[in-house]
mmCIF file of N, CA, C and O in Angstrom:
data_model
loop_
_atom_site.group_PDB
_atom_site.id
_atom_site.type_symbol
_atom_site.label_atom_id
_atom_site.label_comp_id
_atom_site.label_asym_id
_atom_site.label_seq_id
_atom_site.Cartn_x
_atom_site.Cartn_y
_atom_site.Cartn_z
ATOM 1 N N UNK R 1 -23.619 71.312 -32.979
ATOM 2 C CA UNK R 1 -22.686 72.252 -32.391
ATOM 3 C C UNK R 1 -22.392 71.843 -30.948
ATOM 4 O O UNK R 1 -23.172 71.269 -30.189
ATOM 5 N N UNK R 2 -21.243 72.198 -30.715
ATOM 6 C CA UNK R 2 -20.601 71.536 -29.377
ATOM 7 C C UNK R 2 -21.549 72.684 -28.251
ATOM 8 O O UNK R 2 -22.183 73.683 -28.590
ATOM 9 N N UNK R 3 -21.374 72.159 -26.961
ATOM 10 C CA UNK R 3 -21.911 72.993 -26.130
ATOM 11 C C UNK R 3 -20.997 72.818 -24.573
ATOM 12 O O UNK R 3 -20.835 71.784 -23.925
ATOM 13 N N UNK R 4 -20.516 74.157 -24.281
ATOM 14 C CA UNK R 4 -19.081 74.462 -23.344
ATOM 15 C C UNK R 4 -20.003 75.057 -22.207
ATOM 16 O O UNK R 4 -20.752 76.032 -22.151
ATOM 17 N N UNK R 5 -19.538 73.808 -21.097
ATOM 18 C CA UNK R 5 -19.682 74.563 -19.694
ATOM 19 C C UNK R 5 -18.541 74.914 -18.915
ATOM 20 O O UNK R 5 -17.543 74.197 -18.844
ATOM 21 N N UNK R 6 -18.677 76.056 -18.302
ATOM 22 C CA UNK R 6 -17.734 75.947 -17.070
ATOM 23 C C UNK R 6 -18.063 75.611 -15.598
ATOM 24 O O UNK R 6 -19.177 75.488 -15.089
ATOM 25 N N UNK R 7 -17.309 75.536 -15.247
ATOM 26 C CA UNK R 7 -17.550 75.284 -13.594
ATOM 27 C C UNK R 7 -16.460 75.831 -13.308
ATOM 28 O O UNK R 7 -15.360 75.707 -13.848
ATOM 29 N N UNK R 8 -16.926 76.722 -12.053
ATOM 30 C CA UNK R 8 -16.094 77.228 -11.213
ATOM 31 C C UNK R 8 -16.646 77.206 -9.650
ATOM 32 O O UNK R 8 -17.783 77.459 -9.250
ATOM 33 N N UNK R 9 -15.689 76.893 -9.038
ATOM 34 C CA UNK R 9 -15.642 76.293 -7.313
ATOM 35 C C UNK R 9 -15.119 78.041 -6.881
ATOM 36 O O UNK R 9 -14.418 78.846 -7.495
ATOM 37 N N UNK R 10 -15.625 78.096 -5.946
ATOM 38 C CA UNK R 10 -15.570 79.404 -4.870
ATOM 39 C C UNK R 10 -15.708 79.365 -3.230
ATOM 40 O O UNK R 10 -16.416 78.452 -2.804
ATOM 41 N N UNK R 11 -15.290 79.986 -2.548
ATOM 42 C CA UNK R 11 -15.769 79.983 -1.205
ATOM 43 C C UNK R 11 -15.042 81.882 -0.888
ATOM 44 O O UNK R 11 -13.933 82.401 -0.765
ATOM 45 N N UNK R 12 -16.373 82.284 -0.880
ATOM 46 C CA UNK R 12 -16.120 84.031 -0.469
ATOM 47 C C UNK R 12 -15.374 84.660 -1.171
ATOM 48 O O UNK R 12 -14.415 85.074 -0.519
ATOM 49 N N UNK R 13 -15.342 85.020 -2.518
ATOM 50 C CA UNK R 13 -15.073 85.662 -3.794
ATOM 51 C C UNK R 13 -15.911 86.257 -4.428
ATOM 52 O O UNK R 13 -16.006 86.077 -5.642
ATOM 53 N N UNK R 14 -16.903 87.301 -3.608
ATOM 54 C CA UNK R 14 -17.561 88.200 -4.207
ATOM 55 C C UNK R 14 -16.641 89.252 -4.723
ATOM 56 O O UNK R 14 -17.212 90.009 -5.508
ATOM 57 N N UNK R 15 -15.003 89.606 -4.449
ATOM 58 C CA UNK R 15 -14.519 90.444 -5.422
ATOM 59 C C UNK R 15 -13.803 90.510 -6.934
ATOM 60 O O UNK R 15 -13.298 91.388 -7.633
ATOM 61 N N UNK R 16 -14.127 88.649 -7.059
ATOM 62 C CA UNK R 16 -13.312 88.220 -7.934
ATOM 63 C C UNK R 16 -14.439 87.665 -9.276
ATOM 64 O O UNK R 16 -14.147 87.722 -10.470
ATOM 65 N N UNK R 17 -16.052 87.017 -8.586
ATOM 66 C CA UNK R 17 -17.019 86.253 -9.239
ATOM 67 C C UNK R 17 -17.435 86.974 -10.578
ATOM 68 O O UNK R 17 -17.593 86.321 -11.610
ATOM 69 N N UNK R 18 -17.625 88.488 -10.525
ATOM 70 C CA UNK R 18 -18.092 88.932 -11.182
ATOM 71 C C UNK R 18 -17.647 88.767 -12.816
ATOM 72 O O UNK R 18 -18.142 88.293 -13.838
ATOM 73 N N UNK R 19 -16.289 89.520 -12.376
ATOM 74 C CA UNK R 19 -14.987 89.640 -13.544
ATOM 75 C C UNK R 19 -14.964 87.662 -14.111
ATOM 76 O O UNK R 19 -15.384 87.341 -15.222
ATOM 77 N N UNK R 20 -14.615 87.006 -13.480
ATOM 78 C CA UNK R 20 -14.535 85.438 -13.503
ATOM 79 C C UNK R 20 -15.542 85.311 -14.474
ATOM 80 O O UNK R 20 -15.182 85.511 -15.634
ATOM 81 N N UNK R 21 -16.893 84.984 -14.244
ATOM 82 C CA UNK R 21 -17.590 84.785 -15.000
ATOM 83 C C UNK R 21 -17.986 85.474 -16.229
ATOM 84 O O UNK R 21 -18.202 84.799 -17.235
ATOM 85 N N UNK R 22 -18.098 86.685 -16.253
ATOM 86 C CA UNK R 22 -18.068 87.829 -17.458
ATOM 87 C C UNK R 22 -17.076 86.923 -18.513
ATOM 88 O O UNK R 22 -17.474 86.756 -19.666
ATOM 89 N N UNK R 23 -15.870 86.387 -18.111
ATOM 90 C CA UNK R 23 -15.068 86.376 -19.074
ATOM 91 C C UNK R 23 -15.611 84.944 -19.351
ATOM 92 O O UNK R 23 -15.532 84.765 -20.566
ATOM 93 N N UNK R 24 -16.103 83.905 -18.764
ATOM 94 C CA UNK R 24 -16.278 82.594 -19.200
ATOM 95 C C UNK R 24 -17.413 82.716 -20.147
ATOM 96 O O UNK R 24 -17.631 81.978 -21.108
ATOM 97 N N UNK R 25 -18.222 83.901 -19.694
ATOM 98 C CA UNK R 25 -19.495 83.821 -20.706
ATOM 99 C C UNK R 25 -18.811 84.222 -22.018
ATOM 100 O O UNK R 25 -19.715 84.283 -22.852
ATOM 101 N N UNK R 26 -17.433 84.577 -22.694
ATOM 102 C CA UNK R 26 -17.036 84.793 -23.839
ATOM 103 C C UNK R 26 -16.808 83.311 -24.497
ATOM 104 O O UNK R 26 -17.090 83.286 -25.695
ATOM 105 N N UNK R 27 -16.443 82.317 -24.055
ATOM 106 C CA UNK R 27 -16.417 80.939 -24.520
ATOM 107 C C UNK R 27 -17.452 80.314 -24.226
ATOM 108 O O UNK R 27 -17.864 79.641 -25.171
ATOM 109 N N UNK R 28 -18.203 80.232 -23.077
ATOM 110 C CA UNK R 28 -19.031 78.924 -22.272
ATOM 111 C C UNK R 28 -20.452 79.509 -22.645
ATOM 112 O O UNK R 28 -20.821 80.683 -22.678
ATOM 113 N N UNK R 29 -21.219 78.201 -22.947
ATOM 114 C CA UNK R 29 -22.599 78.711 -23.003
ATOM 115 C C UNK R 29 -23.374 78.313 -21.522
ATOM 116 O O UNK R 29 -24.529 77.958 -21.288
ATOM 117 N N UNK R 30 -22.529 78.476 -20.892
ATOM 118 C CA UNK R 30 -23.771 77.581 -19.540
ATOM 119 C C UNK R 30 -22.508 78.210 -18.173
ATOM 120 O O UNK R 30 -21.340 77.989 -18.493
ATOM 121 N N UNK R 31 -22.665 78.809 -17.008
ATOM 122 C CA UNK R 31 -21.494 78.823 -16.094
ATOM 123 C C UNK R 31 -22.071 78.344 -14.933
ATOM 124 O O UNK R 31 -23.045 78.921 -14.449
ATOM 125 N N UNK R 32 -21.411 77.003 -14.246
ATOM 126 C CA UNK R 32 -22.004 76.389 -12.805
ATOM 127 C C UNK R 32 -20.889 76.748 -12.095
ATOM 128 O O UNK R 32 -19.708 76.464 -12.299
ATOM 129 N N UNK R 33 -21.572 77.620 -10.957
ATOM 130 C CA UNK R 33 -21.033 78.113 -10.013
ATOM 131 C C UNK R 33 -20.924 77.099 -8.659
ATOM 132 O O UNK R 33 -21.980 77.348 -8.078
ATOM 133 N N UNK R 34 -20.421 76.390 -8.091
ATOM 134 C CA UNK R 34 -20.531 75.496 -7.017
ATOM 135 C C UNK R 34 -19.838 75.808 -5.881
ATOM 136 O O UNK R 34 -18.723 75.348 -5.635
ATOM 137 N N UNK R 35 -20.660 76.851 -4.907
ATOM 138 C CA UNK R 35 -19.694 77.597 -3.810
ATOM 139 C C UNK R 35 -19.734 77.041 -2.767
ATOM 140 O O UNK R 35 -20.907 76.751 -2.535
ATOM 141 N N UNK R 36 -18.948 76.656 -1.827
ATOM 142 C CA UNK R 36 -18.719 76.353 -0.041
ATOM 143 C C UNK R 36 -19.176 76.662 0.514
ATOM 144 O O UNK R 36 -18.856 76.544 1.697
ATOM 145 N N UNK R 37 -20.392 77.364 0.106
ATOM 146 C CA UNK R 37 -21.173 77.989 1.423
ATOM 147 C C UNK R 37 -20.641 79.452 2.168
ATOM 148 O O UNK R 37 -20.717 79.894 3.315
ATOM 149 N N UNK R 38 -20.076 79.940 0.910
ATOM 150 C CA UNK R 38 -19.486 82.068 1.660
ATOM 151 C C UNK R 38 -20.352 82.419 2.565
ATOM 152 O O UNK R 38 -21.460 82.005 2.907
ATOM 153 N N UNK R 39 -19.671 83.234 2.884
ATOM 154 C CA UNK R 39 -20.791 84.239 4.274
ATOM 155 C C UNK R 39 -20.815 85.214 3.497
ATOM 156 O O UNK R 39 -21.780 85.958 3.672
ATOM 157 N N UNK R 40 -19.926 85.571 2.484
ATOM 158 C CA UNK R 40 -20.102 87.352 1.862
ATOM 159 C C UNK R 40 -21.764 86.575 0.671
ATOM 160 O O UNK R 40 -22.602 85.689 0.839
ATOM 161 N N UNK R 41 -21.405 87.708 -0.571
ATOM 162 C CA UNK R 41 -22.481 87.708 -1.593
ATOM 163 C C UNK R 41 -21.858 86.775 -3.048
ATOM 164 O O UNK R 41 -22.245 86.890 -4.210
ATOM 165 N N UNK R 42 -21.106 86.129 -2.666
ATOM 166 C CA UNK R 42 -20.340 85.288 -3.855
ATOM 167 C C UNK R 42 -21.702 85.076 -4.731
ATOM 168 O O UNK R 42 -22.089 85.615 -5.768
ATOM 169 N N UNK R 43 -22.422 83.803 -3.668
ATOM 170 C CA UNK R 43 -24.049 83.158 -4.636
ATOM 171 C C UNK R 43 -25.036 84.021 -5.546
ATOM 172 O O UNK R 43 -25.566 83.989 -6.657
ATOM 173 N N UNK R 44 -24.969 84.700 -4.559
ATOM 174 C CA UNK R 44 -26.107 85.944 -4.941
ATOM 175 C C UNK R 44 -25.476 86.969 -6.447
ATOM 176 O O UNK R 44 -26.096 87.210 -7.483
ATOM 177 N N UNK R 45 -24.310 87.325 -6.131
ATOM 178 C CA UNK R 45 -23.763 87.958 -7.807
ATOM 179 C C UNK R 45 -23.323 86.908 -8.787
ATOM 180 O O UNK R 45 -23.132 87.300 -9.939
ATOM 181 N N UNK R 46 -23.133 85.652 -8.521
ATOM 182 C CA UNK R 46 -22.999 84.956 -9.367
ATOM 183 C C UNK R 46 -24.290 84.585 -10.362
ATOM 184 O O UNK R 46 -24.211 84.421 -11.580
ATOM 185 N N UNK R 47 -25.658 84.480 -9.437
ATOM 186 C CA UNK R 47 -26.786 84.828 -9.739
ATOM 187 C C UNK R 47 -27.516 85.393 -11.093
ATOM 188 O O UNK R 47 -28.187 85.004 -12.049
ATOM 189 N N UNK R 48 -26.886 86.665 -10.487
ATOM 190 C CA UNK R 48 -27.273 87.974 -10.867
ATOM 191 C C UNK R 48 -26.393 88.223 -12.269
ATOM 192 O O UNK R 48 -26.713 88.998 -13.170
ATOM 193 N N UNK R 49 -25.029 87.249 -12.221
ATOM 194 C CA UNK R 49 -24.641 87.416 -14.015
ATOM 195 C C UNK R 49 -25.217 86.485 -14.454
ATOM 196 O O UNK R 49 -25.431 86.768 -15.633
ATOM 197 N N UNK R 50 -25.640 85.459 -14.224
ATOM 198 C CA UNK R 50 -26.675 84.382 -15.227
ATOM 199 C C UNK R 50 -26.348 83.287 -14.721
ATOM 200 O O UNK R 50 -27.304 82.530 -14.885
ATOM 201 N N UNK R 51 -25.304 82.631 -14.050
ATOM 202 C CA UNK R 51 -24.375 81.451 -13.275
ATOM 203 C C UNK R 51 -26.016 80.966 -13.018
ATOM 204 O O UNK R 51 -27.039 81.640 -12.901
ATOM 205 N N UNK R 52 -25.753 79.333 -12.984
ATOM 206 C CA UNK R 52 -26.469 78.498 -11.959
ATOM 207 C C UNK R 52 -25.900 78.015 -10.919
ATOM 208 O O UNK R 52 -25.042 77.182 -11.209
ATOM 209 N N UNK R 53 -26.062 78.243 -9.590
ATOM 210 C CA UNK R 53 -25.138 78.160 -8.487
ATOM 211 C C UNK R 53 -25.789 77.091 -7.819
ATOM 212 O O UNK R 53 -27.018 77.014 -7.804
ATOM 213 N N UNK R 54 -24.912 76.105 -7.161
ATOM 214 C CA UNK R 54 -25.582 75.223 -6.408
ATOM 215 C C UNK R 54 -24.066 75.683 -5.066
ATOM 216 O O UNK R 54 -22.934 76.167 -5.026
ATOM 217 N N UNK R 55 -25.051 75.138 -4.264
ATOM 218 C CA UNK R 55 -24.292 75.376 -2.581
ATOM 219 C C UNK R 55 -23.682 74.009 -2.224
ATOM 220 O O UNK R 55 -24.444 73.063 -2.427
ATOM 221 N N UNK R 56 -22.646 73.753 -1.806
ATOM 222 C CA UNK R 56 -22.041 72.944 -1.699
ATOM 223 C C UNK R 56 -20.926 72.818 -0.399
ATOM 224 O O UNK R 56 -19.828 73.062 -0.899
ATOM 225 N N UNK R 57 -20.788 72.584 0.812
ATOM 226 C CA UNK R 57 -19.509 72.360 1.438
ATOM 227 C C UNK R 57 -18.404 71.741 0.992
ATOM 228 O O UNK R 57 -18.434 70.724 0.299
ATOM 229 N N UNK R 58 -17.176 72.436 1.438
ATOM 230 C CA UNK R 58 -15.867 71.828 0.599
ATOM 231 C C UNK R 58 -15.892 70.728 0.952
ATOM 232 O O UNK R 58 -15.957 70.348 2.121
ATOM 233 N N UNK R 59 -15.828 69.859 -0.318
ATOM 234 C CA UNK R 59 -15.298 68.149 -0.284
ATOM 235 C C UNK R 59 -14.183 68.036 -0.488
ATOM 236 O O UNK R 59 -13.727 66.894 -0.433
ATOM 237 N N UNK R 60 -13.373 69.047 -0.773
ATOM 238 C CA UNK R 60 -12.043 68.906 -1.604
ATOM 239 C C UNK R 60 -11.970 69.393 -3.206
ATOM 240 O O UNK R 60 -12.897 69.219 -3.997
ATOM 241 N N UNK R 61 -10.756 70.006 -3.524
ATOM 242 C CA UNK R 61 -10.974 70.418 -5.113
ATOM 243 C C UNK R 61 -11.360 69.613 -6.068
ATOM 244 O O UNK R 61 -12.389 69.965 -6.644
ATOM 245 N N UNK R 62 -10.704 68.331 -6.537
ATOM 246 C CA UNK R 62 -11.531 66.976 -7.459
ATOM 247 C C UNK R 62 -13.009 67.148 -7.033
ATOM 248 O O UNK R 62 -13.800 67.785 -7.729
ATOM 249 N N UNK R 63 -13.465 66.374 -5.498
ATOM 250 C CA UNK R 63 -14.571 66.467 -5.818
ATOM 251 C C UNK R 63 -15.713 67.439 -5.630
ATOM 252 O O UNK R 63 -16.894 67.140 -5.807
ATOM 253 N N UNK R 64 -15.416 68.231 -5.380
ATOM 254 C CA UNK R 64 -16.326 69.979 -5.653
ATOM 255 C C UNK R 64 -16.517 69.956 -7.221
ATOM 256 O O UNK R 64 -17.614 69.681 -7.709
ATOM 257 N N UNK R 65 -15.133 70.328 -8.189
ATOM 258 C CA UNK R 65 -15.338 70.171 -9.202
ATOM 259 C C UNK R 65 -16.394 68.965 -10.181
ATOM 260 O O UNK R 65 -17.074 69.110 -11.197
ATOM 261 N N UNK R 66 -16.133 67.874 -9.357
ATOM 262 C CA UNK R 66 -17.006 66.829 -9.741
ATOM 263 C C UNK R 66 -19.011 67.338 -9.622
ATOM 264 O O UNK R 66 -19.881 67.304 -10.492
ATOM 265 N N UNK R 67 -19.065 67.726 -8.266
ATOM 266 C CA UNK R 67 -20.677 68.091 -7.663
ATOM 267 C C UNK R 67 -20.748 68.924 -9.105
ATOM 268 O O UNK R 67 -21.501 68.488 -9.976
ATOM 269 N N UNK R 68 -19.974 70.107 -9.350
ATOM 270 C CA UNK R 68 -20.206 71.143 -10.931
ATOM 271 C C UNK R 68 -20.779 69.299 -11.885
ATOM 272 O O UNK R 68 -21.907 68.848 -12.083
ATOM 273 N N UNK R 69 -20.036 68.993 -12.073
ATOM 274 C CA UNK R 69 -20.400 67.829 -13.363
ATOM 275 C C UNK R 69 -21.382 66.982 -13.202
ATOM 276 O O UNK R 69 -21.793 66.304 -14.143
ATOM 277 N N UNK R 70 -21.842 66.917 -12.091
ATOM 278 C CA UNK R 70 -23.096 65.952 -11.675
ATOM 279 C C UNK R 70 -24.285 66.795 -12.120
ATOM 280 O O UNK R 70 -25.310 66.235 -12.510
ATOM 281 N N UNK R 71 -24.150 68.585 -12.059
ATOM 282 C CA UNK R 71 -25.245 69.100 -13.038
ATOM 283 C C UNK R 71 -25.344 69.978 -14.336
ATOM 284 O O UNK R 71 -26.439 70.182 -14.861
#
């Protein structure tokens, strides 16, 4: 059986992370969260829905998205 990750890139979208991920967990079995380093609670509720979050400064969209695929 196939196995679906997502990745999603953020920087200070604690009002958006929650809803975001809820819905990826309907397709994706795995959600990598790879945020810029927010000052709000983006990391921390991404967390808290099941996301594995790694911290990351913006490199740019390609390669942010890429840091998601390196885990």
């Amino acid at each position: 059986m196939n196995h679906i990750t997502g990745i999603i890139t953020t920087l200070n979208e604690e009002h958006n992370i929650e809803a975001c991920i809820k819905s990826l967990q309907l397709i994706c079995d795995e959600i990598i969260v790879v945020d810029s380093l927010s000052t709000d609670k983006t990391h921390e509720l991404a967390k808290a829905c099941g996301a594995k979050v790694y911290l990351q400064s913006y490199l740019g969209d390609g390669i942010q998205k890429n840091v998601g695929l390196a885990h």
